[in-house]
mmCIF file of C-alpha atoms in Angstrom:
data_model
loop_
_atom_site.group_PDB
_atom_site.id
_atom_site.type_symbol
_atom_site.label_atom_id
_atom_site.label_comp_id
_atom_site.label_asym_id
_atom_site.label_seq_id
_atom_site.Cartn_x
_atom_site.Cartn_y
_atom_site.Cartn_z
ATOM 1 C CA GLU F 1 13.056 -138.682 -15.826
ATOM 2 C CA THR F 2 14.174 -140.641 -18.792
ATOM 3 C CA GLY F 3 13.680 -144.382 -19.332
ATOM 4 C CA VAL F 4 17.292 -144.988 -19.349
ATOM 5 C CA THR F 5 18.590 -147.138 -16.336
ATOM 6 C CA GLN F 6 22.149 -147.779 -15.523
ATOM 7 C CA SER F 7 23.721 -150.152 -13.001
ATOM 8 C CA PRO F 8 25.315 -150.337 -10.498
ATOM 9 C CA THR F 9 25.042 -146.735 -9.225
ATOM 10 C CA HIS F 10 28.590 -146.723 -7.581
ATOM 11 C CA LEU F 11 31.449 -149.240 -7.941
ATOM 12 C CA ILE F 12 34.803 -149.394 -6.245
ATOM 13 C CA LYS F 13 37.475 -151.362 -7.966
ATOM 14 C CA THR F 14 41.285 -151.550 -7.576
ATOM 15 C CA ARG F 15 43.824 -150.911 -10.208
ATOM 16 C CA GLY F 16 44.257 -153.870 -12.781
ATOM 17 C CA GLN F 17 40.774 -155.190 -12.184
ATOM 18 C CA GLN F 18 37.949 -155.556 -14.754
ATOM 19 C CA VAL F 19 34.623 -154.082 -14.613
ATOM 20 C CA THR F 20 31.285 -154.310 -16.423
ATOM 21 C CA LEU F 21 28.715 -151.334 -16.460
ATOM 22 C CA ARG F 22 25.159 -151.991 -17.607
ATOM 23 C CA CYS F 23 22.583 -149.914 -19.436
ATOM 24 C CA SER F 24 18.981 -150.373 -20.358
ATOM 25 C CA SER F 25 17.894 -148.194 -23.169
ATOM 26 C CA GLN F 26 14.633 -146.241 -23.299
ATOM 27 C CA SER F 27 11.656 -148.096 -24.876
ATOM 28 C CA GLY F 28 11.874 -147.859 -28.665
ATOM 29 C CA HIS F 29 15.408 -146.867 -28.958
ATOM 30 C CA ASN F 30 17.801 -148.926 -30.781
ATOM 31 C CA THR F 31 20.934 -146.913 -30.363
ATOM 32 C CA VAL F 32 23.166 -146.664 -27.131
ATOM 33 C CA SER F 33 26.100 -144.296 -26.537
ATOM 34 C CA TRP F 34 28.559 -144.339 -23.761
ATOM 35 C CA TYR F 35 30.368 -141.383 -22.332
ATOM 36 C CA GLN F 36 32.983 -140.845 -19.730
ATOM 37 C CA GLN F 37 32.850 -137.791 -17.604
ATOM 38 C CA ALA F 38 35.784 -136.999 -15.362
ATOM 39 C CA LEU F 39 35.315 -134.721 -12.297
ATOM 40 C CA GLY F 40 34.933 -131.226 -13.456
ATOM 41 C CA GLN F 41 34.853 -132.007 -17.048
ATOM 42 C CA GLY F 42 32.334 -132.504 -20.023
ATOM 43 C CA PRO F 43 31.417 -135.974 -21.020
ATOM 44 C CA GLN F 44 33.746 -137.690 -23.547
ATOM 45 C CA PHE F 45 32.416 -140.018 -26.232
ATOM 46 C CA ILE F 46 33.631 -143.605 -25.649
ATOM 47 C CA PHE F 47 31.466 -145.319 -28.361
ATOM 48 C CA GLN F 48 28.107 -145.884 -29.797
ATOM 49 C CA TYR F 49 26.311 -149.160 -30.748
ATOM 50 C CA TYR F 50 23.454 -149.452 -33.233
ATOM 51 C CA ARG F 51 21.549 -152.615 -33.792
ATOM 52 C CA GLU F 52 24.173 -154.651 -32.021
ATOM 53 C CA GLU F 53 27.106 -153.237 -34.060
ATOM 54 C CA GLU F 54 29.696 -150.625 -32.988
ATOM 55 C CA ASN F 55 28.757 -147.497 -34.700
ATOM 56 C CA GLY F 56 31.556 -145.142 -33.991
ATOM 57 C CA ARG F 57 34.352 -144.807 -31.334
ATOM 58 C CA GLY F 58 36.069 -142.043 -29.614
ATOM 59 C CA ASN F 59 39.711 -141.919 -28.563
ATOM 60 C CA PHE F 60 39.744 -144.583 -26.132
ATOM 61 C CA PRO F 61 41.960 -147.642 -25.982
ATOM 62 C CA PRO F 62 40.876 -151.242 -26.835
ATOM 63 C CA ARG F 63 40.565 -152.106 -23.159
ATOM 64 C CA PHE F 64 37.271 -150.245 -23.296
ATOM 65 C CA SER F 65 34.862 -152.510 -25.012
ATOM 66 C CA GLY F 66 31.186 -152.793 -25.397
ATOM 67 C CA LEU F 67 28.226 -155.008 -26.345
ATOM 68 C CA GLN F 68 24.603 -154.412 -27.362
ATOM 69 C CA PHE F 69 21.936 -157.098 -26.957
ATOM 70 C CA PRO F 70 18.813 -157.973 -29.103
ATOM 71 C CA ASN F 71 16.893 -156.042 -26.600
ATOM 72 C CA TYR F 72 19.050 -153.033 -27.296
ATOM 73 C CA SER F 73 20.541 -153.060 -23.736
ATOM 74 C CA SER F 74 24.155 -152.700 -23.712
ATOM 75 C CA GLU F 75 27.348 -153.151 -21.600
ATOM 76 C CA LEU F 76 30.517 -151.230 -21.076
ATOM 77 C CA ASN F 77 33.532 -153.360 -20.241
ATOM 78 C CA VAL F 78 36.826 -151.904 -19.123
ATOM 79 C CA ASN F 79 39.845 -154.064 -18.620
ATOM 80 C CA ALA F 80 43.164 -153.477 -16.743
ATOM 81 C CA LEU F 81 41.537 -150.637 -14.774
ATOM 82 C CA GLU F 82 43.760 -147.477 -14.275
ATOM 83 C CA LEU F 83 43.479 -144.665 -11.763
ATOM 84 C CA ASP F 84 42.428 -142.392 -14.550
ATOM 85 C CA ASP F 85 39.368 -144.524 -15.167
ATOM 86 C CA SER F 86 37.830 -143.042 -12.101
ATOM 87 C CA ALA F 87 34.729 -141.135 -13.575
ATOM 88 C CA LEU F 88 31.143 -141.030 -13.979
ATOM 89 C CA TYR F 89 30.032 -143.311 -16.930
ATOM 90 C CA LEU F 90 27.011 -142.189 -18.730
ATOM 91 C CA CYS F 91 24.808 -144.094 -21.092
ATOM 92 C CA ALA F 92 22.561 -142.461 -23.604
ATOM 93 C CA SER F 93 19.966 -143.980 -25.882
ATOM 94 C CA SER F 94 18.446 -142.603 -28.964
ATOM 95 C CA SER F 95 16.535 -143.393 -32.046
ATOM 96 C CA PRO F 96 17.665 -142.575 -35.705
ATOM 97 C CA GLN F 97 13.997 -141.780 -36.845
ATOM 98 C CA GLY F 98 10.845 -140.476 -35.323
ATOM 99 C CA ALA F 99 10.094 -137.238 -33.277
ATOM 100 C CA THR F 100 13.018 -137.681 -31.170
ATOM 101 C CA LYS F 101 15.473 -138.570 -33.739
ATOM 102 C CA ASN F 102 19.096 -137.418 -33.063
ATOM 103 C CA ILE F 103 18.287 -136.565 -29.437
ATOM 104 C CA GLN F 104 20.167 -138.586 -26.762
ATOM 105 C CA TYR F 105 18.495 -139.449 -23.424
ATOM 106 C CA PHE F 106 20.799 -139.998 -20.450
ATOM 107 C CA GLY F 107 20.740 -142.288 -17.500
ATOM 108 C CA ALA F 108 21.887 -141.152 -14.141
ATOM 109 C CA GLY F 109 25.427 -142.778 -14.645
ATOM 110 C CA THR F 110 27.433 -145.187 -12.766
ATOM 111 C CA ARG F 111 30.282 -143.649 -10.454
ATOM 112 C CA LEU F 112 33.533 -145.643 -10.822
ATOM 113 C CA SER F 113 36.218 -145.239 -8.357
ATOM 114 C CA VAL F 114 39.617 -146.980 -9.006
ATOM 115 C CA LEU F 115 41.937 -147.348 -6.111
ATOM 116 C CA ALA U 1 38.704 -129.923 -35.351
ATOM 117 C CA GLN U 2 35.217 -129.906 -34.054
ATOM 118 C CA SER U 3 34.699 -128.222 -30.695
ATOM 119 C CA VAL U 4 32.437 -126.739 -28.391
ATOM 120 C CA THR U 5 33.462 -123.829 -25.930
ATOM 121 C CA GLN U 6 31.879 -122.542 -22.850
ATOM 122 C CA PRO U 7 33.784 -119.561 -21.830
ATOM 123 C CA ASP U 8 32.489 -119.254 -18.312
ATOM 124 C CA ILE U 9 33.303 -121.939 -15.821
ATOM 125 C CA HIS U 10 31.411 -120.565 -13.115
ATOM 126 C CA ILE U 11 28.601 -117.995 -12.831
ATOM 127 C CA THR U 12 26.933 -116.641 -9.708
ATOM 128 C CA VAL U 13 23.508 -114.950 -9.941
ATOM 129 C CA SER U 14 20.844 -113.506 -7.457
ATOM 130 C CA GLU U 15 17.565 -115.206 -7.512
ATOM 131 C CA GLY U 16 15.189 -113.460 -9.723
ATOM 132 C CA ALA U 17 17.998 -112.015 -11.969
ATOM 133 C CA SER U 18 18.239 -112.916 -15.679
ATOM 134 C CA LEU U 19 20.704 -115.438 -16.800
ATOM 135 C CA GLU U 20 22.689 -115.874 -19.963
ATOM 136 C CA LEU U 21 25.095 -118.817 -20.599
ATOM 137 C CA ARG U 22 27.557 -118.653 -23.512
ATOM 138 C CA CYS U 23 28.251 -121.369 -25.884
ATOM 139 C CA ASN U 24 30.554 -121.278 -29.059
ATOM 140 C CA TYR U 25 30.996 -123.994 -31.553
ATOM 141 C CA SER U 26 33.574 -124.875 -34.224
ATOM 142 C CA TYR U 27 32.277 -127.193 -37.003
ATOM 143 C CA GLY U 28 32.595 -127.482 -40.761
ATOM 144 C CA ALA U 29 28.591 -126.857 -41.169
ATOM 145 C CA THR U 30 25.955 -125.973 -38.802
ATOM 146 C CA PRO U 31 25.686 -128.826 -36.370
ATOM 147 C CA TYR U 32 22.747 -129.938 -34.221
ATOM 148 C CA LEU U 33 23.079 -127.906 -30.808
ATOM 149 C CA PHE U 34 21.920 -128.969 -27.396
ATOM 150 C CA TRP U 35 21.807 -127.823 -23.834
ATOM 151 C CA TYR U 36 21.712 -130.201 -21.064
ATOM 152 C CA VAL U 37 21.660 -129.606 -17.289
ATOM 153 C CA GLN U 38 23.180 -131.821 -14.587
ATOM 154 C CA SER U 39 22.327 -131.627 -10.845
ATOM 155 C CA PRO U 40 24.865 -132.979 -8.372
ATOM 156 C CA GLY U 41 24.778 -136.888 -8.606
ATOM 157 C CA GLN U 42 22.288 -136.916 -11.499
ATOM 158 C CA GLY U 43 22.473 -137.563 -15.150
ATOM 159 C CA LEU U 44 21.992 -135.129 -18.107
ATOM 160 C CA GLN U 45 18.632 -133.635 -18.719
ATOM 161 C CA LEU U 46 17.959 -132.109 -22.152
ATOM 162 C CA LEU U 47 16.760 -128.588 -21.656
ATOM 163 C CA LEU U 48 16.370 -127.749 -25.429
ATOM 164 C CA LYS U 49 17.798 -128.164 -28.870
ATOM 165 C CA TYR U 50 18.307 -126.560 -32.231
ATOM 166 C CA PHE U 51 18.159 -128.474 -35.537
ATOM 167 C CA SER U 52 17.012 -125.925 -38.033
ATOM 168 C CA GLY U 53 14.431 -123.385 -38.598
ATOM 169 C CA ASP U 54 13.553 -120.562 -35.986
ATOM 170 C CA THR U 55 16.754 -119.465 -34.464
ATOM 171 C CA LEU U 56 15.147 -118.918 -31.043
ATOM 172 C CA VAL U 57 14.164 -122.168 -29.406
ATOM 173 C CA GLN U 58 12.104 -122.672 -26.203
ATOM 174 C CA GLY U 59 12.906 -125.384 -23.773
ATOM 175 C CA ILE U 60 11.881 -126.651 -20.488
ATOM 176 C CA LYS U 61 11.820 -124.954 -17.181
ATOM 177 C CA GLY U 62 11.623 -121.464 -18.891
ATOM 178 C CA PHE U 63 15.043 -121.688 -20.719
ATOM 179 C CA GLU U 64 15.487 -120.409 -24.267
ATOM 180 C CA ALA U 65 18.518 -120.413 -26.516
ATOM 181 C CA GLU U 66 19.230 -118.304 -29.605
ATOM 182 C CA PHE U 67 21.240 -119.688 -32.310
ATOM 183 C CA LYS U 68 23.451 -117.133 -34.252
ATOM 184 C CA ARG U 69 25.203 -118.495 -37.306
ATOM 185 C CA SER U 70 27.499 -115.370 -37.900
ATOM 186 C CA GLN U 71 28.771 -115.683 -34.250
ATOM 187 C CA SER U 72 28.884 -119.479 -34.157
ATOM 188 C CA SER U 73 26.943 -119.126 -30.808
ATOM 189 C CA PHE U 74 24.194 -120.823 -29.106
ATOM 190 C CA ASN U 75 23.574 -119.020 -25.809
ATOM 191 C CA LEU U 76 21.207 -120.318 -23.087
ATOM 192 C CA ARG U 77 19.018 -117.614 -21.358
ATOM 193 C CA LYS U 78 16.536 -117.430 -18.640
ATOM 194 C CA PRO U 79 14.571 -114.192 -17.618
ATOM 195 C CA SER U 80 14.386 -114.951 -14.075
ATOM 196 C CA VAL U 81 16.453 -117.554 -12.189
ATOM 197 C CA HIS U 82 15.147 -119.667 -9.497
ATOM 198 C CA TRP U 83 17.135 -121.036 -6.636
ATOM 199 C CA SER U 84 16.448 -124.655 -8.064
ATOM 200 C CA ASP U 85 18.275 -123.782 -11.204
ATOM 201 C CA ALA U 86 21.701 -124.236 -9.639
ATOM 202 C CA ALA U 87 23.425 -127.023 -11.441
ATOM 203 C CA GLU U 88 25.985 -127.510 -14.108
ATOM 204 C CA TYR U 89 24.979 -126.603 -17.682
ATOM 205 C CA PHE U 90 26.627 -128.296 -20.700
ATOM 206 C CA CYS U 91 26.483 -127.238 -24.303
ATOM 207 C CA ALA U 92 26.858 -130.016 -26.953
ATOM 208 C CA ALA U 93 26.784 -130.434 -30.662
ATOM 209 C CA THR U 94 26.691 -133.241 -33.196
ATOM 210 C CA ALA U 95 26.941 -132.945 -37.062
ATOM 211 C CA GLY U 96 24.658 -134.759 -39.457
ATOM 212 C CA ASN U 97 24.543 -138.512 -39.071
ATOM 213 C CA ASN U 98 27.391 -138.491 -36.569
ATOM 214 C CA ARG U 99 25.546 -138.806 -33.510
ATOM 215 C CA LYS U 100 28.640 -138.424 -31.351
ATOM 216 C CA LEU U 101 28.133 -135.545 -29.041
ATOM 217 C CA ILE U 102 30.786 -133.076 -28.573
ATOM 218 C CA TRP U 103 30.591 -131.395 -25.139
ATOM 219 C CA GLY U 104 31.734 -128.053 -23.871
ATOM 220 C CA LEU U 105 33.378 -128.120 -20.240
ATOM 221 C CA GLY U 106 30.314 -126.886 -18.694
ATOM 222 C CA THR U 107 29.325 -123.805 -16.590
ATOM 223 C CA SER U 108 28.463 -124.170 -12.972
ATOM 224 C CA LEU U 109 25.672 -121.904 -11.917
ATOM 225 C CA ALA U 110 25.202 -120.920 -8.414
ATOM 226 C CA VAL U 111 22.198 -118.807 -7.265
ATOM 227 C CA ASN U 112 22.229 -116.552 -4.237
ATOM 228 C CA PRO U 113 18.951 -116.041 -2.267
#
């Protein structure tokens, strides 16, 4: 079990609403990445935050936004929810140095359902 | 374009049988390669990784994988499968300082008693 925690576990929203998902990174990790995993698919990279700055973004529209805080925890915000946003949202933390360099450790995810 | 391919969507094996899950990658240079496992309702757990060096890498839960540059492959193996190995297996890759992981579609493993 990793030290990455995500909240909430499950969430139900309606189309057009906004949602915030939260992630606490593993101790000592200053990098957080977010992925979207649709049912039956592999995860898709949304974006990454390193030391509170966005450090790469995947092919997701601007209504997907994020934050990283000084304690390296992170939020994923999605505005104007669409039905296709229903997915498992995964957070991963990593460190750019040390024995676990370049290894991403994942939380259990937040299951978002958009009705 | 960078990509990871897992040719087998679903595999069923008998308990005690050997297992090989295939993974092929397409990158400009040799990427860092990973295998993760996902049980129902769970996040992704790292099984093993390849960065460089010895092309046969050992992981947790008795899994190993072999990197073959000539075939652009990183296949996962286990000599004797246990019922608890039933899960979804994902191969992923990242290149250099780009820590974005690119994933295969996954292989669903079922284990018959």
